[in-house]
PDB file of C-alpha atoms in Angstrom:
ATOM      1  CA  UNK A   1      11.908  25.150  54.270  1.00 45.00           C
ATOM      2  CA  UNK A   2      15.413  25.299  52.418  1.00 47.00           C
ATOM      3  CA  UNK A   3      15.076  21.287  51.969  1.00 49.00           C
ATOM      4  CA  UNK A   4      11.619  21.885  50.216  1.00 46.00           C
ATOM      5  CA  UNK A   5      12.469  24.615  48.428  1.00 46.00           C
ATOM      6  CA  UNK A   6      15.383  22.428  46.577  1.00 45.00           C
ATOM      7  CA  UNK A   7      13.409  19.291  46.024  1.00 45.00           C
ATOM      8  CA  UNK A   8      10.656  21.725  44.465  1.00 43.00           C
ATOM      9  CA  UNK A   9      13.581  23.166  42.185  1.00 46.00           C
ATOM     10  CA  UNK A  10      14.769  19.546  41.591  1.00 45.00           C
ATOM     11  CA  UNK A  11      11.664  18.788  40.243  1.00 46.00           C
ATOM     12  CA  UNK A  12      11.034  22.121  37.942  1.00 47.00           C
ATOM     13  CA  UNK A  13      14.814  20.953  36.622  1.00 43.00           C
ATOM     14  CA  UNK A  14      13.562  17.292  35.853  1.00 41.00           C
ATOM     15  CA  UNK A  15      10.613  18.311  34.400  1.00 43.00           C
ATOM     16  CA  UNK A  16      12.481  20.956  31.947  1.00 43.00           C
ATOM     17  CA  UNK A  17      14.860  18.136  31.166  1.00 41.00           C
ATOM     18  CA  UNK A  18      12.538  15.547  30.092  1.00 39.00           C
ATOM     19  CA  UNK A  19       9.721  18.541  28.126  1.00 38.00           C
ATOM     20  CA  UNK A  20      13.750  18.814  26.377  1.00 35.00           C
ATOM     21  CA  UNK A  21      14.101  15.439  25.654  1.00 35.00           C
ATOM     22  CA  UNK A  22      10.596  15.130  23.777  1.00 33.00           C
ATOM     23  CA  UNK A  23      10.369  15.135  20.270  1.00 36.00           C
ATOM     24  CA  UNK A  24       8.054  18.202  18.950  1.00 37.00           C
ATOM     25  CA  UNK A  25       5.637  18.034  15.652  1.00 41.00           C
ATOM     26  CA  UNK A  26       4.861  21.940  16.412  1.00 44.00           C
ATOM     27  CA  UNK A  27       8.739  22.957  15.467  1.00 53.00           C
ATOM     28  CA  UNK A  28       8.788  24.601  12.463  1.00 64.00           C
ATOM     29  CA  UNK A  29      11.791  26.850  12.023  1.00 81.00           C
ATOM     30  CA  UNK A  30      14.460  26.429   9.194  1.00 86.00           C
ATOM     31  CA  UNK A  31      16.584  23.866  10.451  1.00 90.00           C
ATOM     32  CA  UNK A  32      13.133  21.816  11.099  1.00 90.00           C
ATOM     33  CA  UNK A  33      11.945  22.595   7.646  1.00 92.00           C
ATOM     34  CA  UNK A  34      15.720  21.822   5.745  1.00 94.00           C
ATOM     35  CA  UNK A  35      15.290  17.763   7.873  1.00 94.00           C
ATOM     36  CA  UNK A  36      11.659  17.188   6.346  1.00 96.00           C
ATOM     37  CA  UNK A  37      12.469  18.517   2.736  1.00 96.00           C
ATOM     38  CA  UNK A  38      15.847  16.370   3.189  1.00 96.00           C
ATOM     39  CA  UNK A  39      14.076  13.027   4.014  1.00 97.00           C
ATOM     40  CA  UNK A  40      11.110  14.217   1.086  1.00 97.00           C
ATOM     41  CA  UNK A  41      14.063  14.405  -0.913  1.00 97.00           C
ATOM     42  CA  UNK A  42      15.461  10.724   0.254  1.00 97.00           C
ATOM     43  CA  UNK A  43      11.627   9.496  -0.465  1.00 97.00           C
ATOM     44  CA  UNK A  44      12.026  10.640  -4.297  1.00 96.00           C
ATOM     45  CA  UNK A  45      15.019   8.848  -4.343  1.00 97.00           C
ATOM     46  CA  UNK A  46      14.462   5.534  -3.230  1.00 96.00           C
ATOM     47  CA  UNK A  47      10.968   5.613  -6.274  1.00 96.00           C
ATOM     48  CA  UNK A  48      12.965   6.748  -8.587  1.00 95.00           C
ATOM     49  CA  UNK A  49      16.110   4.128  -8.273  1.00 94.00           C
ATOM     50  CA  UNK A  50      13.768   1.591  -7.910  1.00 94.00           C
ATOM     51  CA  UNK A  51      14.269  -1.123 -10.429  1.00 89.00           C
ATOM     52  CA  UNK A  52      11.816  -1.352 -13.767  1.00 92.00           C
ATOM     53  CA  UNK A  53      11.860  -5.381 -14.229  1.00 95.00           C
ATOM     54  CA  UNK A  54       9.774  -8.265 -14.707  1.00 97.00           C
ATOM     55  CA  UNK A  55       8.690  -9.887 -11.290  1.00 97.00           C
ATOM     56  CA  UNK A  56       5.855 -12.110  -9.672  1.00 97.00           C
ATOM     57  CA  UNK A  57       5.097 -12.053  -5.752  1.00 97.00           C
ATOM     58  CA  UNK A  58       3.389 -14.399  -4.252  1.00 96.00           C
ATOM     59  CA  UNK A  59       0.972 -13.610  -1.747  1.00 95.00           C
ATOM     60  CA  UNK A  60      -1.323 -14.134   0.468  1.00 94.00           C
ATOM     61  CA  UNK A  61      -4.444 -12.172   1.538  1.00 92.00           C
ATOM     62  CA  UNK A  62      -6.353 -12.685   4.722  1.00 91.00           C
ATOM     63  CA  UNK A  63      -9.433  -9.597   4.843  1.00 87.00           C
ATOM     64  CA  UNK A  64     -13.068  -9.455   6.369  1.00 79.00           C
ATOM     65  CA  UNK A  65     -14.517  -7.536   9.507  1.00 76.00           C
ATOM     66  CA  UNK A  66     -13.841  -8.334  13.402  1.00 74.00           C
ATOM     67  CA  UNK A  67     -14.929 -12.290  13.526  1.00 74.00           C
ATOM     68  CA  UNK A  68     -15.387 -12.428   9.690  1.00 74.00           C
ATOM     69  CA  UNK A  69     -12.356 -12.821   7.941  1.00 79.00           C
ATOM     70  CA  UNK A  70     -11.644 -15.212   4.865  1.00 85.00           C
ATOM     71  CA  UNK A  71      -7.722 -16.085   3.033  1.00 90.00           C
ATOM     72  CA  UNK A  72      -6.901 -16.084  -0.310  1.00 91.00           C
ATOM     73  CA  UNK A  73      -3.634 -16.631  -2.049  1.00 93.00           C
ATOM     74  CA  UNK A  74      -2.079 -15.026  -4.946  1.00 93.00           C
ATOM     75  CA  UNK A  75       0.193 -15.031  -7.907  1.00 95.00           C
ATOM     76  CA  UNK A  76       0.799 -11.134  -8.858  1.00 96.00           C
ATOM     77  CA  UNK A  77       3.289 -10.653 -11.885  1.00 98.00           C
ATOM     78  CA  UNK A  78       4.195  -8.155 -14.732  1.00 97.00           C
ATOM     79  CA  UNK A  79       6.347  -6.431 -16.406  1.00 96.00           C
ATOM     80  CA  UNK A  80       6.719  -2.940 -14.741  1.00 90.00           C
ATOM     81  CA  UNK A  81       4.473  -1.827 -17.405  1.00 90.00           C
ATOM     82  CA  UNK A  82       0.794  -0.905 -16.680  1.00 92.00           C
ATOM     83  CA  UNK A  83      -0.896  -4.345 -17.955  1.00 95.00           C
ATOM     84  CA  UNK A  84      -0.861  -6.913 -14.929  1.00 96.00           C
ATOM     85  CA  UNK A  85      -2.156 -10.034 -13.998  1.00 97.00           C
ATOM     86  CA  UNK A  86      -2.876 -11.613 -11.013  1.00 95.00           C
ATOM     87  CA  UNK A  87      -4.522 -15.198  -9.811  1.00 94.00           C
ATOM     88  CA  UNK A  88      -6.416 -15.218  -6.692  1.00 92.00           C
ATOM     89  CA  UNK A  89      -6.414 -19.169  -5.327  1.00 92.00           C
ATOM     90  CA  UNK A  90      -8.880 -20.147  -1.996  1.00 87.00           C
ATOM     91  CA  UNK A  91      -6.655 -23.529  -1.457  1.00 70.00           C
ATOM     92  CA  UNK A  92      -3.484 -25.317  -3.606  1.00 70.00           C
ATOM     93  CA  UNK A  93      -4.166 -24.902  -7.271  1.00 70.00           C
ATOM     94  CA  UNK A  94      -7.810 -23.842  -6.852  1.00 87.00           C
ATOM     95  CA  UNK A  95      -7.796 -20.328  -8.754  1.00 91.00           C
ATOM     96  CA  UNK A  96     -11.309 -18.625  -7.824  1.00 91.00           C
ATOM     97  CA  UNK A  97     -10.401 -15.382 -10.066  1.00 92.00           C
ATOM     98  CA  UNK A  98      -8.227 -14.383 -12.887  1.00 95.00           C
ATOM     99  CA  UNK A  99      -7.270 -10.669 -13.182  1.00 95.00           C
ATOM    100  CA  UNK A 100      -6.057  -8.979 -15.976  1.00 95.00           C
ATOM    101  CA  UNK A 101      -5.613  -4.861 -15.480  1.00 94.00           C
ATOM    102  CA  UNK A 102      -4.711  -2.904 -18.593  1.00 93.00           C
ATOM    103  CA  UNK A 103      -4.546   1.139 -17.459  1.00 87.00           C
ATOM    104  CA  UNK A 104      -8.262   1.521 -17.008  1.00 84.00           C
ATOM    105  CA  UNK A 105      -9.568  -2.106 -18.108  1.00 91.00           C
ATOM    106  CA  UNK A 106     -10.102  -4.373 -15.393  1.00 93.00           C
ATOM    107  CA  UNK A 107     -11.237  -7.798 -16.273  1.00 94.00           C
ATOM    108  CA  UNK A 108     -11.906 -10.723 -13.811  1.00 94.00           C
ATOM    109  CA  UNK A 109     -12.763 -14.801 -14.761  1.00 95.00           C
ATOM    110  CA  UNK A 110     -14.521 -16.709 -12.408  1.00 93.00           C
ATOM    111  CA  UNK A 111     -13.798 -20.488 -13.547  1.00 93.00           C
ATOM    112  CA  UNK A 112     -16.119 -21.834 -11.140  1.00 91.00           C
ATOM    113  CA  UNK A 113     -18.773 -19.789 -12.715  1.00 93.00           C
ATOM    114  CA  UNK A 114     -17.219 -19.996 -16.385  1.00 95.00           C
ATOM    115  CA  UNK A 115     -18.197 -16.088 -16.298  1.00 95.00           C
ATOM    116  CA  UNK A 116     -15.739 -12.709 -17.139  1.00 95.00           C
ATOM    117  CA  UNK A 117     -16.799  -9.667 -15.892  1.00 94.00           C
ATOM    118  CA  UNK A 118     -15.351  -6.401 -17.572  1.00 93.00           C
ATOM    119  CA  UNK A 119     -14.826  -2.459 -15.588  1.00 88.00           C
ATOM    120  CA  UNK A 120     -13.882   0.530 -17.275  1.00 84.00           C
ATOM    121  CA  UNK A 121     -12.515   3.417 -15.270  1.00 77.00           C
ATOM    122  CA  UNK A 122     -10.907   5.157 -12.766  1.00 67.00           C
ATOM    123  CA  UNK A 123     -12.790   3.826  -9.761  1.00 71.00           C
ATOM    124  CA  UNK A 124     -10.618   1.129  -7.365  1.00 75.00           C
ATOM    125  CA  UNK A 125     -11.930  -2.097  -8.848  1.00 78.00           C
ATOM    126  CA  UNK A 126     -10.973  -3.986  -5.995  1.00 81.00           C
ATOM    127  CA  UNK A 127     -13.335  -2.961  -3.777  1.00 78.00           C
ATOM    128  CA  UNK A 128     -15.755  -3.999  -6.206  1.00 76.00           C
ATOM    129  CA  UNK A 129     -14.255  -7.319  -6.469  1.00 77.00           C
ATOM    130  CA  UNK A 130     -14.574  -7.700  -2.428  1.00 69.00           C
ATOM    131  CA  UNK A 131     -10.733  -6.782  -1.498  1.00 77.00           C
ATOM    132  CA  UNK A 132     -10.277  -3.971   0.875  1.00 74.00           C
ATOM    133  CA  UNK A 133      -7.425  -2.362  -0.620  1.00 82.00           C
ATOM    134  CA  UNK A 134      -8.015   1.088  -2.029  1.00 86.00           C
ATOM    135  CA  UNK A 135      -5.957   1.099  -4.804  1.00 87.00           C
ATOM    136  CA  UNK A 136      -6.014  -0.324  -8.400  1.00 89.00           C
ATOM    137  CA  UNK A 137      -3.340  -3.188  -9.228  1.00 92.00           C
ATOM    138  CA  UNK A 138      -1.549  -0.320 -10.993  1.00 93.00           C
ATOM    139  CA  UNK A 139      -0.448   1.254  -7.324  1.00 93.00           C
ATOM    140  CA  UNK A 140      -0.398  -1.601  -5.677  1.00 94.00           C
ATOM    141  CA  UNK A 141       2.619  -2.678  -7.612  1.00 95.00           C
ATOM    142  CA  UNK A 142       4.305   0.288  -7.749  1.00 96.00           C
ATOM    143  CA  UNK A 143       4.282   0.209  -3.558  1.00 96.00           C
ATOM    144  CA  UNK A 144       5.008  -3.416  -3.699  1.00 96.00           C
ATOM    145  CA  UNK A 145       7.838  -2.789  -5.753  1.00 96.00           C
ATOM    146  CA  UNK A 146       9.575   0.287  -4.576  1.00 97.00           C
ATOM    147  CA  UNK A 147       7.947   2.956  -6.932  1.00 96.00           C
ATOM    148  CA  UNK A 148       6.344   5.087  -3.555  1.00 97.00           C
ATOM    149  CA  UNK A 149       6.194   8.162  -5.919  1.00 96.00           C
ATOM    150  CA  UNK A 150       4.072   6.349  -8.284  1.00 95.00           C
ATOM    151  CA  UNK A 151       1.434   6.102  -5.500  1.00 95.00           C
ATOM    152  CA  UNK A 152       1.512   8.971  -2.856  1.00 95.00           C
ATOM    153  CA  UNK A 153       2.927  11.834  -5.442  1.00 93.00           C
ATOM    154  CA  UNK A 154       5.565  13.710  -5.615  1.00 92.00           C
ATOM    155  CA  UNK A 155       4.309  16.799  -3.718  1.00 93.00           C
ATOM    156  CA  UNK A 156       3.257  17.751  -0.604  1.00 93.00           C
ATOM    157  CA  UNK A 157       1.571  20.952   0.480  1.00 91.00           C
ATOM    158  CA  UNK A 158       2.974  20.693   4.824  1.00 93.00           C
ATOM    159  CA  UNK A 159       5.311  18.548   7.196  1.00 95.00           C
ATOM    160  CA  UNK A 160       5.857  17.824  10.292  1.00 95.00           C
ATOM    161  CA  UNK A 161       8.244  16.354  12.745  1.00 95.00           C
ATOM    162  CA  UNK A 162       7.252  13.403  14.930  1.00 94.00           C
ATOM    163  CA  UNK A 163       8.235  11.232  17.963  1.00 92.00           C
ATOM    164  CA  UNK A 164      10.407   8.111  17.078  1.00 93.00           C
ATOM    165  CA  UNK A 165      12.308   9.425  14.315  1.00 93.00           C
ATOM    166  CA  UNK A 166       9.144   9.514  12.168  1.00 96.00           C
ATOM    167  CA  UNK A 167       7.824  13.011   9.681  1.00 97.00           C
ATOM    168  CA  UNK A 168       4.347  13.429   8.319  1.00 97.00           C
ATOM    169  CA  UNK A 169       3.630  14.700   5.028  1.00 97.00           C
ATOM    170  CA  UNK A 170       0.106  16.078   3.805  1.00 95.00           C
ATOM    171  CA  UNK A 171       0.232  15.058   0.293  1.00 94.00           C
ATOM    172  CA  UNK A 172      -1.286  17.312  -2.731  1.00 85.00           C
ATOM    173  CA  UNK A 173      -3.304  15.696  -5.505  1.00 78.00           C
ATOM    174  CA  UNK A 174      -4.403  12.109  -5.566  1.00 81.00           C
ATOM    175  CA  UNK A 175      -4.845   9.514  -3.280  1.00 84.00           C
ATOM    176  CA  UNK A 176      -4.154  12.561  -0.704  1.00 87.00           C
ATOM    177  CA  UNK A 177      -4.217  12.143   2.864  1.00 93.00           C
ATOM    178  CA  UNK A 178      -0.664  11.440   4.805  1.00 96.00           C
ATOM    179  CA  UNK A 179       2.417   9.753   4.704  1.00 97.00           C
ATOM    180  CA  UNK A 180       4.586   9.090   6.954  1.00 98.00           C
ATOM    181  CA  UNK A 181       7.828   8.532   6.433  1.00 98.00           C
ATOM    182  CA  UNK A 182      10.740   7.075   8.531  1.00 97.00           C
ATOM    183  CA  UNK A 183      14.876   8.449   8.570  1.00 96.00           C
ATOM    184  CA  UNK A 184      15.261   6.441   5.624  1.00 96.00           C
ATOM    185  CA  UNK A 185      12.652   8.067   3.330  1.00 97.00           C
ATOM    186  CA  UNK A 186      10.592   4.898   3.364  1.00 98.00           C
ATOM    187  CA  UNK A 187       6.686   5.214   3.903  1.00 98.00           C
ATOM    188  CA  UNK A 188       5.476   3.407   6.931  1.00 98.00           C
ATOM    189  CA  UNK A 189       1.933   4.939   7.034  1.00 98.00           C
ATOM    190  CA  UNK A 190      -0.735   6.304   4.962  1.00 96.00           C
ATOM    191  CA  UNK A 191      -4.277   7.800   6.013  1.00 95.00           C
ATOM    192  CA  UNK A 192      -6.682   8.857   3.512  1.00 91.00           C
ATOM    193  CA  UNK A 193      -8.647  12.285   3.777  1.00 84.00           C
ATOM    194  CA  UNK A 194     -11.297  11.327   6.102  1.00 76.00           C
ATOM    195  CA  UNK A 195     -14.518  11.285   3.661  1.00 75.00           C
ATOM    196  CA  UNK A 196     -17.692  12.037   5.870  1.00 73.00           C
ATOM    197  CA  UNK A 197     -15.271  10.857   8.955  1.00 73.00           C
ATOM    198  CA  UNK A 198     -14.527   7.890   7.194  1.00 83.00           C
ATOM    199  CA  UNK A 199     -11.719   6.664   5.285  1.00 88.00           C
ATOM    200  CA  UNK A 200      -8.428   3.901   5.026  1.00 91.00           C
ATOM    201  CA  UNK A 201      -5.484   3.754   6.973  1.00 94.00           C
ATOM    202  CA  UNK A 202      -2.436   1.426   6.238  1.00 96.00           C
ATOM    203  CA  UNK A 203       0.846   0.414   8.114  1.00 97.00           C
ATOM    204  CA  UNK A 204       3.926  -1.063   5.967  1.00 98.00           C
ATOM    205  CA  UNK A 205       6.207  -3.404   7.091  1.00 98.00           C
ATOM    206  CA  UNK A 206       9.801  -3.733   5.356  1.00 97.00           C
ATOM    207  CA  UNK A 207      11.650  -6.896   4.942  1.00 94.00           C
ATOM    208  CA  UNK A 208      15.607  -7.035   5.559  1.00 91.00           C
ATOM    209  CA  UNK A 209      16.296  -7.533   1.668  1.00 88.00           C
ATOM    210  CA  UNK A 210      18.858  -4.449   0.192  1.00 87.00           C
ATOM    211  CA  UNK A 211      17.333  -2.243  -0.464  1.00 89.00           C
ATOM    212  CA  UNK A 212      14.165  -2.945   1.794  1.00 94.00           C
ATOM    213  CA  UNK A 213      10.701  -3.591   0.327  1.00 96.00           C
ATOM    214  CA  UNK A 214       7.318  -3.815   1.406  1.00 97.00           C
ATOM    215  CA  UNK A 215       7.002  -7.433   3.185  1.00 97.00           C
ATOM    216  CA  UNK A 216       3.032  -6.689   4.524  1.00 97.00           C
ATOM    217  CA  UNK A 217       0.928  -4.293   4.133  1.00 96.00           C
ATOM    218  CA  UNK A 218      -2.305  -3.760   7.086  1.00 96.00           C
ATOM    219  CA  UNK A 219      -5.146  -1.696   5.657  1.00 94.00           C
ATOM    220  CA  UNK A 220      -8.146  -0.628   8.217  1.00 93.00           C
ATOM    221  CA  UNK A 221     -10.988   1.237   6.990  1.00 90.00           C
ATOM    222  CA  UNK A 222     -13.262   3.170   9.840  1.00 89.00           C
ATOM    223  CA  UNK A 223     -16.455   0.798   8.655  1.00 86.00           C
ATOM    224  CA  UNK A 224     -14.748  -2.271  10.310  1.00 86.00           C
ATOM    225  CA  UNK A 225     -13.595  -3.519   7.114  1.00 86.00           C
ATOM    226  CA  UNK A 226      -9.745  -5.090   7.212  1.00 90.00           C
ATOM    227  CA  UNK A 227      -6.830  -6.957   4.961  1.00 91.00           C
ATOM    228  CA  UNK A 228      -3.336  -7.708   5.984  1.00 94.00           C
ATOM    229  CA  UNK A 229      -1.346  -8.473   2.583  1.00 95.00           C
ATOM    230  CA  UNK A 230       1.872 -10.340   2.626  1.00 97.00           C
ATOM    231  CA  UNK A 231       4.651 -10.703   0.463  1.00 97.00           C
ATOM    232  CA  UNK A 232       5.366 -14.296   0.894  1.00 96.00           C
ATOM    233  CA  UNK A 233       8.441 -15.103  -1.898  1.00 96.00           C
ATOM    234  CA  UNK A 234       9.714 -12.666  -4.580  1.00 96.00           C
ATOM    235  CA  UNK A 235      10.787 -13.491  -7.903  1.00 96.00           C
ATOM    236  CA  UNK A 236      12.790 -12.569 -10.423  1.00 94.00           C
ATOM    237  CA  UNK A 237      12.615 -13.560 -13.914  1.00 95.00           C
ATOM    238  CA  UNK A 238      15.335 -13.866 -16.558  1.00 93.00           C
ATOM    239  CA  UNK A 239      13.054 -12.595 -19.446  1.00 95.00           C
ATOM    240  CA  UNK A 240      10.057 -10.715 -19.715  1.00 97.00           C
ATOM    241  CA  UNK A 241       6.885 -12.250 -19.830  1.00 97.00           C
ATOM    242  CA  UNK A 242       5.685 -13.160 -22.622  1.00 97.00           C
ATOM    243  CA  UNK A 243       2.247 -10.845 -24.465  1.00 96.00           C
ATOM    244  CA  UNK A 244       0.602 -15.049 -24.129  1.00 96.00           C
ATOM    245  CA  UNK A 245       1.994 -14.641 -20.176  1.00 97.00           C
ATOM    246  CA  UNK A 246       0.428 -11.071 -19.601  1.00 97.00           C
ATOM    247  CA  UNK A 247      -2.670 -12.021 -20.776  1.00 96.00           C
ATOM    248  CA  UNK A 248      -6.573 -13.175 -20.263  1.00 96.00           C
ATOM    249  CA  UNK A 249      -7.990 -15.470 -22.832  1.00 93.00           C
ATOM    250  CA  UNK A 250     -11.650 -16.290 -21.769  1.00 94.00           C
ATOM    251  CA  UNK A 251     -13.070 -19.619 -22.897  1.00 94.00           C
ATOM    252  CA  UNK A 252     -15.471 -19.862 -25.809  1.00 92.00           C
ATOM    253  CA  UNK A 253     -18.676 -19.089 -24.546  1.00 91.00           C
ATOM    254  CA  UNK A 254     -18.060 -17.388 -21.056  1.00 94.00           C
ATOM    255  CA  UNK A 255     -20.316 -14.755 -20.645  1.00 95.00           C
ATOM    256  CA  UNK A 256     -18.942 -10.804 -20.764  1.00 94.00           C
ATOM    257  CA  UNK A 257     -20.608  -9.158 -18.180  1.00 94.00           C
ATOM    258  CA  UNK A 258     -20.630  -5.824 -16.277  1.00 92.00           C
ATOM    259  CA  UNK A 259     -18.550  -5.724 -12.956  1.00 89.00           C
ATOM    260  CA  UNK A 260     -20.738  -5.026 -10.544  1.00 86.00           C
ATOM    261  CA  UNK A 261     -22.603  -7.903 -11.069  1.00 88.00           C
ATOM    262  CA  UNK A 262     -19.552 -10.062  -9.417  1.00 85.00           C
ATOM    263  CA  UNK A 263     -20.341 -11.855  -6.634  1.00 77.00           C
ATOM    264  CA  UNK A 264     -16.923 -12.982  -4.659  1.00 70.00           C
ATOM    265  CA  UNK A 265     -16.733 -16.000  -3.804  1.00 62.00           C
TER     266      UNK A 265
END
């Protein structure tokens, strides 16, 4: 009976030491609250130190559903200033779109077709242009580029403490949703407010550069739909670009017509 009644305490000891060991989401006292608003804090750092310069990534894009996925290339390039270009390419030197985003003006150039299609608003034209990714090229190169502020906000309404060194932040305003961020500040996650139980989710990966910056980004929508974009070479010009650079000139005679009419190719 004695020898029972000490392996049965053994165990209750165990146990207690490894519930210990586990880290809790639920704790929410002071010195739980000072961590998250510390690493919130490192998060509004890192966006705000992160450097305002001309750059062009190279990409590439592979997106589709389970079994039906297609890859793209792309040149994506600007100034840090809100008009951006970017060249979609289906093989070497085959461009199959021509993107020119200006704040809320979104125009696209299909050479094959000899057509431009124009979008004004506030919607996420990329969708519309048959990329998953949520976001206008606005955010996207903000997150590509360091400026996380610039696309999750500033402000968050709750936090929590997670397993693996990880906090998760319900963020006020737009996109909303999550993010989660690691000991460093860095987002690795985001999840959109579930719309009618349906909405995005994306992981970022980090490459080893100093500071760190996103290397690929995996976006998964609850419909099936999927793209995994990587950041295959960064660059860094000496100048500017040039207003000739940053531009869209159409060819005489291409048709103007409305965006939804695109057809990806």
């Amino acid at each position: 009976f004695n020898i029972m009644k000490k392996l049965v305490l053994l165990c209750c000891f165990l146990l207690a030491c490894a519930c210990a060991k586990q880290p809790s989401s639920l704790d929410s006292g002071p010195e739980a609250q000072a961590r998250l608003e510390s690493r919130w804090q490192k998060f509004t750092a890192v966006s705000e130190a992160a450097p305002r310069a001309p750059y062009r990534l190279q990409m590439s894009l592979r997106f589709g559903a389970e079994g039906d996925t297609r890859r793209v290339t792309a040149l994506f390039w600007g100034n840090s200033e809100r008009r951006l270009r970017l060249d979609v390419m289906a093989g070497v030197g085959a461009v199959i779109a021509k993107i020119l985003e200006d704040g809320q003006h979104f125009l696209v150039y299909s050479p094959s077709e000899n057509k431009a299609y124009f979008y004004q608003g506030a919607a996420k034209p990329l969708l519309k242009v048959g990329v998953p990714v949520p976001f206008d090229l606005e955010h996207l190169a903000a997150l590509l580029n360091g400026r996380y502020a610039a696309v999750f906000g500033d402000e968050h309404s709750a936090a929590a403490e997670l397993p693996d060194g990880l906090a998760r932040y319900e963020l006020s305003g737009k996109p909303g949703g999550s993010v989660t961020l690691n000991a460093e500040g860095l987002p690795v996650a985001w999840r959109e407010a579930p719309q009618g139980g349906k909405g995005w989710s994306m992981d970022i990966a980090y490459d080893d550069a100093v500071p760190p910056l996103p290397r690929r980004l995996t976006l998964t929508h609850s419909n099936g739909k999927r793209a995994i974009l990587l950041v295959k070479e960064r660059e860094k010009p000496a100048g500017a670009f040039t207003t000739e650079q940053m531009s869209l000139t159409l060819p005489e005679g291409a048709p103007l017509l409305p965006l939804s009419q695109y057809r990806a190719q």
